[in-house]
PDB file of N, CA, C and O in Angstrom:
ATOM      1  N   MET U 105     -24.693 134.635 178.037  1.00  0.00           N
ATOM      2  CA  MET U 105     -24.785 135.350 179.300  1.00  0.00           C
ATOM      3  C   MET U 105     -25.730 134.627 180.270  1.00  0.00           C
ATOM      4  O   MET U 105     -25.435 134.502 181.445  1.00  0.00           O
ATOM      5  N   ILE U 106     -26.852 134.147 179.729  1.00  0.00           N
ATOM      6  CA  ILE U 106     -27.827 133.458 180.570  1.00  0.00           C
ATOM      7  C   ILE U 106     -27.235 132.168 181.118  1.00  0.00           C
ATOM      8  O   ILE U 106     -27.457 131.823 182.282  1.00  0.00           O
ATOM      9  N   GLU U 107     -26.458 131.464 180.283  1.00  0.00           N
ATOM     10  CA  GLU U 107     -25.825 130.225 180.751  1.00  0.00           C
ATOM     11  C   GLU U 107     -24.850 130.505 181.885  1.00  0.00           C
ATOM     12  O   GLU U 107     -24.763 129.734 182.840  1.00  0.00           O
ATOM     13  N   LEU U 108     -24.139 131.605 181.811  1.00  0.00           N
ATOM     14  CA  LEU U 108     -23.205 131.981 182.875  1.00  0.00           C
ATOM     15  C   LEU U 108     -23.961 132.266 184.168  1.00  0.00           C
ATOM     16  O   LEU U 108     -23.551 131.826 185.250  1.00  0.00           O
ATOM     17  N   ILE U 109     -25.070 132.961 184.064  1.00  0.00           N
ATOM     18  CA  ILE U 109     -25.897 133.248 185.244  1.00  0.00           C
ATOM     19  C   ILE U 109     -26.430 131.949 185.843  1.00  0.00           C
ATOM     20  O   ILE U 109     -26.414 131.760 187.064  1.00  0.00           O
ATOM     21  N   LYS U 110     -26.881 131.036 184.996  1.00  0.00           N
ATOM     22  CA  LYS U 110     -27.373 129.752 185.480  1.00  0.00           C
ATOM     23  C   LYS U 110     -26.266 128.979 186.202  1.00  0.00           C
ATOM     24  O   LYS U 110     -26.492 128.404 187.259  1.00  0.00           O
ATOM     25  N   GLU U 111     -25.082 128.972 185.619  1.00  0.00           N
ATOM     26  CA  GLU U 111     -23.953 128.257 186.206  1.00  0.00           C
ATOM     27  C   GLU U 111     -23.571 128.849 187.555  1.00  0.00           C
ATOM     28  O   GLU U 111     -23.337 128.125 188.523  1.00  0.00           O
ATOM     29  N   LYS U 112     -23.512 130.161 187.644  1.00  0.00           N
ATOM     30  CA  LYS U 112     -23.159 130.823 188.913  1.00  0.00           C
ATOM     31  C   LYS U 112     -24.250 130.622 189.964  1.00  0.00           C
ATOM     32  O   LYS U 112     -23.950 130.466 191.149  1.00  0.00           O
ATOM     33  N   THR U 113     -25.502 130.617 189.542  1.00  0.00           N
ATOM     34  CA  THR U 113     -26.602 130.369 190.476  1.00  0.00           C
ATOM     35  C   THR U 113     -26.507 128.966 191.044  1.00  0.00           C
ATOM     36  O   THR U 113     -26.674 128.755 192.242  1.00  0.00           O
ATOM     37  N   LEU U 114     -26.211 128.010 190.191  1.00  0.00           N
ATOM     38  CA  LEU U 114     -26.048 126.628 190.635  1.00  0.00           C
ATOM     39  C   LEU U 114     -24.907 126.520 191.641  1.00  0.00           C
ATOM     40  O   LEU U 114     -25.026 125.877 192.670  1.00  0.00           O
ATOM     41  N   TRP U 115     -23.792 127.169 191.344  1.00  0.00           N
ATOM     42  CA  TRP U 115     -22.643 127.129 192.255  1.00  0.00           C
ATOM     43  C   TRP U 115     -23.008 127.777 193.588  1.00  0.00           C
ATOM     44  O   TRP U 115     -22.638 127.276 194.651  1.00  0.00           O
ATOM     45  N   LEU U 116     -23.737 128.875 193.560  1.00  0.00           N
ATOM     46  CA  LEU U 116     -24.130 129.567 194.783  1.00  0.00           C
ATOM     47  C   LEU U 116     -25.045 128.694 195.644  1.00  0.00           C
ATOM     48  O   LEU U 116     -24.866 128.607 196.862  1.00  0.00           O
ATOM     49  N   ILE U 117     -26.007 128.041 195.025  1.00  0.00           N
ATOM     50  CA  ILE U 117     -26.899 127.160 195.772  1.00  0.00           C
ATOM     51  C   ILE U 117     -26.101 126.032 196.423  1.00  0.00           C
ATOM     52  O   ILE U 117     -26.306 125.703 197.590  1.00  0.00           O
ATOM     53  N   SER U 118     -25.175 125.451 195.670  1.00  0.00           N
ATOM     54  CA  SER U 118     -24.329 124.389 196.219  1.00  0.00           C
ATOM     55  C   SER U 118     -23.493 124.889 197.381  1.00  0.00           C
ATOM     56  O   SER U 118     -23.373 124.222 198.413  1.00  0.00           O
ATOM     57  N   ALA U 119     -22.910 126.069 197.228  1.00  0.00           N
ATOM     58  CA  ALA U 119     -22.069 126.625 198.286  1.00  0.00           C
ATOM     59  C   ALA U 119     -22.872 126.890 199.559  1.00  0.00           C
ATOM     60  O   ALA U 119     -22.404 126.619 200.670  1.00  0.00           O
ATOM     61  N   VAL U 120     -24.080 127.392 199.411  1.00  0.00           N
ATOM     62  CA  VAL U 120     -24.926 127.649 200.583  1.00  0.00           C
ATOM     63  C   VAL U 120     -25.286 126.338 201.275  1.00  0.00           C
ATOM     64  O   VAL U 120     -25.244 126.239 202.504  1.00  0.00           O
ATOM     65  N   LEU U 121     -25.631 125.319 200.486  1.00  0.00           N
ATOM     66  CA  LEU U 121     -25.974 124.021 201.065  1.00  0.00           C
ATOM     67  C   LEU U 121     -24.806 123.408 201.832  1.00  0.00           C
ATOM     68  O   LEU U 121     -25.009 122.684 202.797  1.00  0.00           O
ATOM     69  N   VAL U 122     -23.592 123.694 201.419  1.00  0.00           N
ATOM     70  CA  VAL U 122     -22.408 123.164 202.095  1.00  0.00           C
ATOM     71  C   VAL U 122     -22.010 124.044 203.268  1.00  0.00           C
ATOM     72  O   VAL U 122     -21.589 123.556 204.314  1.00  0.00           O
ATOM     73  N   THR U 123     -22.147 125.342 203.141  1.00  0.00           N
ATOM     74  CA  THR U 123     -21.662 126.282 204.149  1.00  0.00           C
ATOM     75  C   THR U 123     -22.491 126.268 205.426  1.00  0.00           C
ATOM     76  O   THR U 123     -21.932 126.365 206.525  1.00  0.00           O
ATOM     77  N   ILE U 124     -23.777 126.142 205.316  1.00  0.00           N
ATOM     78  CA  ILE U 124     -24.637 126.208 206.497  1.00  0.00           C
ATOM     79  C   ILE U 124     -24.259 125.153 207.541  1.00  0.00           C
ATOM     80  O   ILE U 124     -24.049 125.495 208.709  1.00  0.00           O
ATOM     81  N   PRO U 125     -24.130 123.869 207.168  1.00  0.00           N
ATOM     82  CA  PRO U 125     -23.721 122.891 208.190  1.00  0.00           C
ATOM     83  C   PRO U 125     -22.313 123.138 208.727  1.00  0.00           C
ATOM     84  O   PRO U 125     -22.037 122.898 209.908  1.00  0.00           O
ATOM     85  N   LEU U 126     -21.414 123.633 207.872  1.00  0.00           N
ATOM     86  CA  LEU U 126     -20.054 123.893 208.331  1.00  0.00           C
ATOM     87  C   LEU U 126     -19.996 125.036 209.337  1.00  0.00           C
ATOM     88  O   LEU U 126     -19.186 125.025 210.257  1.00  0.00           O
ATOM     89  N   MET U 127     -20.873 126.013 209.180  1.00  0.00           N
ATOM     90  CA  MET U 127     -20.902 127.126 210.135  1.00  0.00           C
ATOM     91  C   MET U 127     -21.345 126.640 211.507  1.00  0.00           C
ATOM     92  O   MET U 127     -20.955 127.198 212.524  1.00  0.00           O
ATOM     93  N   ALA U 128     -22.146 125.596 211.538  1.00  0.00           N
ATOM     94  CA  ALA U 128     -22.613 125.052 212.808  1.00  0.00           C
ATOM     95  C   ALA U 128     -21.615 124.070 213.420  1.00  0.00           C
ATOM     96  O   ALA U 128     -21.674 123.805 214.620  1.00  0.00           O
ATOM     97  N   CYS U 129     -20.690 123.562 212.637  1.00  0.00           N
ATOM     98  CA  CYS U 129     -19.770 122.524 213.100  1.00  0.00           C
ATOM     99  C   CYS U 129     -18.887 123.003 214.255  1.00  0.00           C
ATOM    100  O   CYS U 129     -18.811 122.347 215.305  1.00  0.00           O
ATOM    101  N   TYR U 130     -18.207 124.106 214.080  1.00  0.00           N
ATOM    102  CA  TYR U 130     -17.262 124.581 215.099  1.00  0.00           C
ATOM    103  C   TYR U 130     -17.960 124.900 216.427  1.00  0.00           C
ATOM    104  O   TYR U 130     -17.510 124.429 217.486  1.00  0.00           O
ATOM    105  N   PRO U 131     -19.050 125.664 216.418  1.00  0.00           N
ATOM    106  CA  PRO U 131     -19.717 125.937 217.703  1.00  0.00           C
ATOM    107  C   PRO U 131     -20.214 124.678 218.407  1.00  0.00           C
ATOM    108  O   PRO U 131     -20.124 124.565 219.633  1.00  0.00           O
ATOM    109  N   ILE U 132     -20.720 123.724 217.639  1.00  0.00           N
ATOM    110  CA  ILE U 132     -21.192 122.480 218.246  1.00  0.00           C
ATOM    111  C   ILE U 132     -20.029 121.730 218.893  1.00  0.00           C
ATOM    112  O   ILE U 132     -20.148 121.209 220.008  1.00  0.00           O
ATOM    113  N   LEU U 133     -18.918 121.677 218.190  1.00  0.00           N
ATOM    114  CA  LEU U 133     -17.744 121.005 218.762  1.00  0.00           C
ATOM    115  C   LEU U 133     -17.277 121.699 220.036  1.00  0.00           C
ATOM    116  O   LEU U 133     -16.881 121.044 221.006  1.00  0.00           O
ATOM    117  N   ARG U 134     -17.315 123.014 220.056  1.00  0.00           N
ATOM    118  CA  ARG U 134     -16.898 123.766 221.253  1.00  0.00           C
ATOM    119  C   ARG U 134     -17.859 123.503 222.407  1.00  0.00           C
ATOM    120  O   ARG U 134     -17.447 123.372 223.555  1.00  0.00           O
ATOM    121  N   ILE U 135     -19.155 123.436 222.131  1.00  0.00           N
ATOM    122  CA  ILE U 135     -20.150 123.148 223.171  1.00  0.00           C
ATOM    123  C   ILE U 135     -19.927 121.753 223.743  1.00  0.00           C
ATOM    124  O   ILE U 135     -20.093 121.520 224.941  1.00  0.00           O
ATOM    125  N   LEU U 136     -19.527 120.816 222.879  1.00  0.00           N
ATOM    126  CA  LEU U 136     -19.278 119.450 223.324  1.00  0.00           C
ATOM    127  C   LEU U 136     -17.976 119.297 224.096  1.00  0.00           C
ATOM    128  O   LEU U 136     -17.679 118.221 224.601  1.00  0.00           O
ATOM    129  N   GLY U 137     -17.200 120.361 224.178  1.00  0.00           N
ATOM    130  CA  GLY U 137     -15.988 120.342 224.987  1.00  0.00           C
ATOM    131  C   GLY U 137     -14.714 120.019 224.232  1.00  0.00           C
ATOM    132  O   GLY U 137     -13.669 119.768 224.841  1.00  0.00           O
ATOM    133  N   VAL U 138     -14.766 120.018 222.909  1.00  0.00           N
ATOM    134  CA  VAL U 138     -13.563 119.774 222.110  1.00  0.00           C
ATOM    135  C   VAL U 138     -12.693 121.024 222.170  1.00  0.00           C
ATOM    136  O   VAL U 138     -13.194 122.148 222.179  1.00  0.00           O
ATOM    137  N   SER U 139     -11.383 120.822 222.222  1.00  0.00           N
ATOM    138  CA  SER U 139     -10.471 121.971 222.323  1.00  0.00           C
ATOM    139  C   SER U 139     -10.570 122.850 221.077  1.00  0.00           C
ATOM    140  O   SER U 139     -11.024 122.409 220.011  1.00  0.00           O
ATOM    141  N   GLU U 140     -10.126 124.073 221.224  1.00  0.00           N
ATOM    142  CA  GLU U 140     -10.209 125.041 220.127  1.00  0.00           C
ATOM    143  C   GLU U 140      -9.404 124.569 218.925  1.00  0.00           C
ATOM    144  O   GLU U 140      -9.870 124.638 217.782  1.00  0.00           O
ATOM    145  N   LYS U 141      -8.193 124.084 219.169  1.00  0.00           N
ATOM    146  CA  LYS U 141      -7.322 123.633 218.083  1.00  0.00           C
ATOM    147  C   LYS U 141      -7.933 122.421 217.372  1.00  0.00           C
ATOM    148  O   LYS U 141      -7.977 122.369 216.144  1.00  0.00           O
ATOM    149  N   SER U 142      -8.420 121.464 218.120  1.00  0.00           N
ATOM    150  CA  SER U 142      -9.038 120.274 217.517  1.00  0.00           C
ATOM    151  C   SER U 142     -10.303 120.644 216.747  1.00  0.00           C
ATOM    152  O   SER U 142     -10.560 120.121 215.654  1.00  0.00           O
ATOM    153  N   GLY U 143     -11.102 121.531 217.300  1.00  0.00           N
ATOM    154  CA  GLY U 143     -12.313 121.985 216.619  1.00  0.00           C
ATOM    155  C   GLY U 143     -12.009 122.652 215.288  1.00  0.00           C
ATOM    156  O   GLY U 143     -12.708 122.429 214.302  1.00  0.00           O
ATOM    157  N   THR U 144     -10.942 123.446 215.277  1.00  0.00           N
ATOM    158  CA  THR U 144     -10.534 124.115 214.046  1.00  0.00           C
ATOM    159  C   THR U 144     -10.074 123.103 213.008  1.00  0.00           C
ATOM    160  O   THR U 144     -10.454 123.183 211.836  1.00  0.00           O
ATOM    161  N   ILE U 145      -9.260 122.152 213.435  1.00  0.00           N
ATOM    162  CA  ILE U 145      -8.745 121.141 212.508  1.00  0.00           C
ATOM    163  C   ILE U 145      -9.888 120.301 211.932  1.00  0.00           C
ATOM    164  O   ILE U 145      -9.946 120.053 210.727  1.00  0.00           O
ATOM    165  N   VAL U 146     -10.818 119.881 212.784  1.00  0.00           N
ATOM    166  CA  VAL U 146     -11.953 119.083 212.315  1.00  0.00           C
ATOM    167  C   VAL U 146     -12.812 119.887 211.346  1.00  0.00           C
ATOM    168  O   VAL U 146     -13.243 119.374 210.301  1.00  0.00           O
ATOM    169  N   THR U 147     -13.047 121.146 211.656  1.00  0.00           N
ATOM    170  CA  THR U 147     -13.869 121.992 210.779  1.00  0.00           C
ATOM    171  C   THR U 147     -13.197 122.187 209.423  1.00  0.00           C
ATOM    172  O   THR U 147     -13.856 122.127 208.381  1.00  0.00           O
ATOM    173  N   VAL U 148     -11.888 122.396 209.413  1.00  0.00           N
ATOM    174  CA  VAL U 148     -11.163 122.565 208.147  1.00  0.00           C
ATOM    175  C   VAL U 148     -11.205 121.275 207.330  1.00  0.00           C
ATOM    176  O   VAL U 148     -11.436 121.302 206.118  1.00  0.00           O
ATOM    177  N   CYS U 149     -11.011 120.138 207.984  1.00  0.00           N
ATOM    178  CA  CYS U 149     -11.077 118.845 207.277  1.00  0.00           C
ATOM    179  C   CYS U 149     -12.467 118.615 206.699  1.00  0.00           C
ATOM    180  O   CYS U 149     -12.610 118.182 205.553  1.00  0.00           O
ATOM    181  N   LEU U 150     -13.488 118.902 207.487  1.00  0.00           N
ATOM    182  CA  LEU U 150     -14.859 118.748 206.993  1.00  0.00           C
ATOM    183  C   LEU U 150     -15.152 119.715 205.851  1.00  0.00           C
ATOM    184  O   LEU U 150     -15.922 119.391 204.949  1.00  0.00           O
ATOM    185  N   SER U 151     -14.543 120.894 205.878  1.00  0.00           N
ATOM    186  CA  SER U 151     -14.726 121.845 204.786  1.00  0.00           C
ATOM    187  C   SER U 151     -14.172 121.278 203.485  1.00  0.00           C
ATOM    188  O   SER U 151     -14.786 121.413 202.420  1.00  0.00           O
ATOM    189  N   GLY U 152     -13.007 120.656 203.559  1.00  0.00           N
ATOM    190  CA  GLY U 152     -12.416 120.034 202.372  1.00  0.00           C
ATOM    191  C   GLY U 152     -13.280 118.919 201.835  1.00  0.00           C
ATOM    192  O   GLY U 152     -13.529 118.819 200.628  1.00  0.00           O
ATOM    193  N   VAL U 153     -13.760 118.066 202.722  1.00  0.00           N
ATOM    194  CA  VAL U 153     -14.637 116.966 202.316  1.00  0.00           C
ATOM    195  C   VAL U 153     -15.929 117.521 201.721  1.00  0.00           C
ATOM    196  O   VAL U 153     -16.409 117.032 200.696  1.00  0.00           O
ATOM    197  N   ALA U 154     -16.478 118.548 202.351  1.00  0.00           N
ATOM    198  CA  ALA U 154     -17.720 119.140 201.852  1.00  0.00           C
ATOM    199  C   ALA U 154     -17.532 119.747 200.468  1.00  0.00           C
ATOM    200  O   ALA U 154     -18.407 119.632 199.604  1.00  0.00           O
ATOM    201  N   TYR U 155     -16.389 120.380 200.227  1.00  0.00           N
ATOM    202  CA  TYR U 155     -16.130 120.968 198.914  1.00  0.00           C
ATOM    203  C   TYR U 155     -16.052 119.874 197.849  1.00  0.00           C
ATOM    204  O   TYR U 155     -16.628 120.005 196.767  1.00  0.00           O
ATOM    205  N   ILE U 156     -15.352 118.793 198.169  1.00  0.00           N
ATOM    206  CA  ILE U 156     -15.238 117.686 197.219  1.00  0.00           C
ATOM    207  C   ILE U 156     -16.616 117.098 196.928  1.00  0.00           C
ATOM    208  O   ILE U 156     -16.954 116.821 195.774  1.00  0.00           O
ATOM    209  N   LEU U 157     -17.419 116.914 197.973  1.00  0.00           N
ATOM    210  CA  LEU U 157     -18.776 116.400 197.768  1.00  0.00           C
ATOM    211  C   LEU U 157     -19.632 117.371 196.967  1.00  0.00           C
ATOM    212  O   LEU U 157     -20.464 116.953 196.160  1.00  0.00           O
ATOM    213  N   MET U 158     -19.420 118.669 197.176  1.00  0.00           N
ATOM    214  CA  MET U 158     -20.190 119.655 196.433  1.00  0.00           C
ATOM    215  C   MET U 158     -19.900 119.526 194.942  1.00  0.00           C
ATOM    216  O   MET U 158     -20.820 119.527 194.121  1.00  0.00           O
ATOM    217  N   VAL U 159     -18.638 119.386 194.611  1.00  0.00           N
ATOM    218  CA  VAL U 159     -18.255 119.317 193.204  1.00  0.00           C
ATOM    219  C   VAL U 159     -18.669 117.990 192.571  1.00  0.00           C
ATOM    220  O   VAL U 159     -19.135 117.959 191.436  1.00  0.00           O
ATOM    221  N   THR U 160     -18.538 116.896 193.324  1.00  0.00           N
ATOM    222  CA  THR U 160     -18.778 115.589 192.725  1.00  0.00           C
ATOM    223  C   THR U 160     -20.208 115.090 192.866  1.00  0.00           C
ATOM    224  O   THR U 160     -20.680 114.332 192.027  1.00  0.00           O
ATOM    225  N   ARG U 161     -20.916 115.479 193.918  1.00  0.00           N
ATOM    226  CA  ARG U 161     -22.249 114.918 194.157  1.00  0.00           C
ATOM    227  C   ARG U 161     -23.372 115.951 194.133  1.00  0.00           C
ATOM    228  O   ARG U 161     -24.374 115.774 193.467  1.00  0.00           O
ATOM    229  N   ILE U 162     -23.210 117.027 194.882  1.00  0.00           N
ATOM    230  CA  ILE U 162     -24.308 117.983 195.046  1.00  0.00           C
ATOM    231  C   ILE U 162     -24.583 118.744 193.754  1.00  0.00           C
ATOM    232  O   ILE U 162     -25.729 118.871 193.335  1.00  0.00           O
ATOM    233  N   GLU U 163     -23.537 119.260 193.131  1.00  0.00           N
ATOM    234  CA  GLU U 163     -23.735 120.050 191.919  1.00  0.00           C
ATOM    235  C   GLU U 163     -24.374 119.222 190.792  1.00  0.00           C
ATOM    236  O   GLU U 163     -25.348 119.672 190.182  1.00  0.00           O
ATOM    237  N   PRO U 164     -23.897 117.989 190.508  1.00  0.00           N
ATOM    238  CA  PRO U 164     -24.589 117.195 189.479  1.00  0.00           C
ATOM    239  C   PRO U 164     -26.042 116.877 189.850  1.00  0.00           C
ATOM    240  O   PRO U 164     -26.918 116.868 188.977  1.00  0.00           O
ATOM    241  N   PHE U 165     -26.297 116.639 191.134  1.00  0.00           N
ATOM    242  CA  PHE U 165     -27.671 116.372 191.570  1.00  0.00           C
ATOM    243  C   PHE U 165     -28.554 117.596 191.331  1.00  0.00           C
ATOM    244  O   PHE U 165     -29.672 117.478 190.830  1.00  0.00           O
ATOM    245  N   LEU U 166     -28.051 118.779 191.664  1.00  0.00           N
ATOM    246  CA  LEU U 166     -28.831 119.993 191.441  1.00  0.00           C
ATOM    247  C   LEU U 166     -29.073 120.239 189.953  1.00  0.00           C
ATOM    248  O   LEU U 166     -30.135 120.739 189.570  1.00  0.00           O
ATOM    249  N   ARG U 167     -28.107 119.884 189.123  1.00  0.00           N
ATOM    250  CA  ARG U 167     -28.296 120.034 187.674  1.00  0.00           C
ATOM    251  C   ARG U 167     -29.495 119.215 187.196  1.00  0.00           C
ATOM    252  O   ARG U 167     -30.222 119.634 186.302  1.00  0.00           O
ATOM    253  N   LYS U 168     -29.668 118.044 187.788  1.00  0.00           N
ATOM    254  CA  LYS U 168     -30.765 117.174 187.373  1.00  0.00           C
ATOM    255  C   LYS U 168     -32.117 117.684 187.847  1.00  0.00           C
ATOM    256  O   LYS U 168     -33.117 117.559 187.143  1.00  0.00           O
ATOM    257  N   ILE U 169     -32.177 118.254 189.067  1.00  0.00           N
ATOM    258  CA  ILE U 169     -33.482 118.598 189.621  1.00  0.00           C
ATOM    259  C   ILE U 169     -33.927 120.017 189.342  1.00  0.00           C
ATOM    260  O   ILE U 169     -35.118 120.298 189.413  1.00  0.00           O
ATOM    261  N   LEU U 170     -33.008 120.921 189.049  1.00  0.00           N
ATOM    262  CA  LEU U 170     -33.407 122.305 188.796  1.00  0.00           C
ATOM    263  C   LEU U 170     -33.863 122.463 187.357  1.00  0.00           C
ATOM    264  O   LEU U 170     -33.108 122.231 186.421  1.00  0.00           O
ATOM    265  N   PRO U 171     -35.095 122.863 187.152  1.00  0.00           N
ATOM    266  CA  PRO U 171     -35.633 122.932 185.789  1.00  0.00           C
ATOM    267  C   PRO U 171     -34.959 123.978 184.912  1.00  0.00           C
ATOM    268  O   PRO U 171     -34.860 123.790 183.712  1.00  0.00           O
ATOM    269  N   PHE U 172     -34.468 125.069 185.499  1.00  0.00           N
ATOM    270  CA  PHE U 172     -33.881 126.116 184.667  1.00  0.00           C
ATOM    271  C   PHE U 172     -32.493 125.746 184.171  1.00  0.00           C
ATOM    272  O   PHE U 172     -31.947 126.407 183.307  1.00  0.00           O
ATOM    273  N   MET U 173     -31.917 124.650 184.669  1.00  0.00           N
ATOM    274  CA  MET U 173     -30.590 124.242 184.220  1.00  0.00           C
ATOM    275  C   MET U 173     -30.649 123.326 183.000  1.00  0.00           C
ATOM    276  O   MET U 173     -29.637 123.026 182.405  1.00  0.00           O
ATOM    277  N   GLN U 174     -31.824 122.879 182.622  1.00  0.00           N
ATOM    278  CA  GLN U 174     -31.933 122.008 181.462  1.00  0.00           C
ATOM    279  C   GLN U 174     -31.791 122.839 180.194  1.00  0.00           C
ATOM    280  O   GLN U 174     -32.334 123.928 180.080  1.00  0.00           O
ATOM    281  N   SER U 175     -31.068 122.300 179.256  1.00  0.00           N
ATOM    282  CA  SER U 175     -30.859 123.031 178.013  1.00  0.00           C
ATOM    283  C   SER U 175     -32.095 122.959 177.127  1.00  0.00           C
ATOM    284  O   SER U 175     -32.963 122.108 177.304  1.00  0.00           O
ATOM    285  N   LYS U 176     -32.154 123.828 176.144  1.00  0.00           N
ATOM    286  CA  LYS U 176     -33.285 123.848 175.223  1.00  0.00           C
ATOM    287  C   LYS U 176     -33.335 122.556 174.419  1.00  0.00           C
ATOM    288  O   LYS U 176     -34.402 122.052 174.115  1.00  0.00           O
ATOM    289  N   ALA U 177     -32.175 122.016 174.087  1.00  0.00           N
ATOM    290  CA  ALA U 177     -32.141 120.779 173.308  1.00  0.00           C
ATOM    291  C   ALA U 177     -32.787 119.634 174.082  1.00  0.00           C
ATOM    292  O   ALA U 177     -33.532 118.837 173.508  1.00  0.00           O
ATOM    293  N   GLN U 178     -32.525 119.546 175.363  1.00  0.00           N
ATOM    294  CA  GLN U 178     -33.131 118.497 176.174  1.00  0.00           C
ATOM    295  C   GLN U 178     -34.643 118.683 176.233  1.00  0.00           C
ATOM    296  O   GLN U 178     -35.391 117.719 176.143  1.00  0.00           O
ATOM    297  N   ASN U 179     -35.090 119.916 176.393  1.00  0.00           N
ATOM    298  CA  ASN U 179     -36.533 120.193 176.457  1.00  0.00           C
ATOM    299  C   ASN U 179     -37.217 119.845 175.129  1.00  0.00           C
ATOM    300  O   ASN U 179     -38.299 119.271 175.112  1.00  0.00           O
ATOM    301  N   GLU U 180     -36.576 120.205 174.020  1.00  0.00           N
ATOM    302  CA  GLU U 180     -37.149 119.896 172.713  1.00  0.00           C
ATOM    303  C   GLU U 180     -37.199 118.394 172.507  1.00  0.00           C
ATOM    304  O   GLU U 180     -38.163 117.871 171.956  1.00  0.00           O
ATOM    305  N   PHE U 181     -36.168 117.692 172.909  1.00  0.00           N
ATOM    306  CA  PHE U 181     -36.144 116.242 172.766  1.00  0.00           C
ATOM    307  C   PHE U 181     -37.272 115.598 173.553  1.00  0.00           C
ATOM    308  O   PHE U 181     -37.951 114.702 173.063  1.00  0.00           O
ATOM    309  N   LYS U 182     -37.493 116.080 174.769  1.00  0.00           N
ATOM    310  CA  LYS U 182     -38.562 115.539 175.597  1.00  0.00           C
ATOM    311  C   LYS U 182     -39.927 115.817 174.969  1.00  0.00           C
ATOM    312  O   LYS U 182     -40.821 114.990 175.007  1.00  0.00           O
ATOM    313  N   GLU U 183     -40.104 117.025 174.385  1.00  0.00           N
ATOM    314  CA  GLU U 183     -41.380 117.367 173.763  1.00  0.00           C
ATOM    315  C   GLU U 183     -41.646 116.489 172.541  1.00  0.00           C
ATOM    316  O   GLU U 183     -42.760 116.040 172.329  1.00  0.00           O
ATOM    317  N   LYS U 184     -40.622 116.249 171.736  1.00  0.00           N
ATOM    318  CA  LYS U 184     -40.794 115.406 170.549  1.00  0.00           C
ATOM    319  C   LYS U 184     -41.067 113.970 170.920  1.00  0.00           C
ATOM    320  O   LYS U 184     -41.810 113.276 170.240  1.00  0.00           O
ATOM    321  N   ARG U 185     -40.485 113.534 172.011  1.00  0.00           N
ATOM    322  CA  ARG U 185     -40.647 112.160 172.459  1.00  0.00           C
ATOM    323  C   ARG U 185     -42.063 111.887 172.956  1.00  0.00           C
ATOM    324  O   ARG U 185     -42.578 110.797 172.826  1.00  0.00           O
ATOM    325  N   GLN U 186     -42.704 112.900 173.489  1.00  0.00           N
ATOM    326  CA  GLN U 186     -44.062 112.729 174.023  1.00  0.00           C
ATOM    327  C   GLN U 186     -45.034 112.846 172.953  1.00  0.00           C
ATOM    328  O   GLN U 186     -45.662 112.541 172.255  1.00  0.00           O
TER     329      GLN U 186
END
């Protein structure tokens, strides 16, 4: 159960990190004078790219830096090594 909570927390953090810039994308494009249709298409394309980056780059990076995502075996190995 705890592993499931950890996994969902990691996914949520990744999703927030990706969503915040995407929420700003469309309004910025509209302010810059891009048409509504073009702004929508660019935002959707960037959303796809952001999702792919989240799965391939951001999530593995967060796994490395978040201490609660390390397994007990890794922690024990590090303790024995020291």
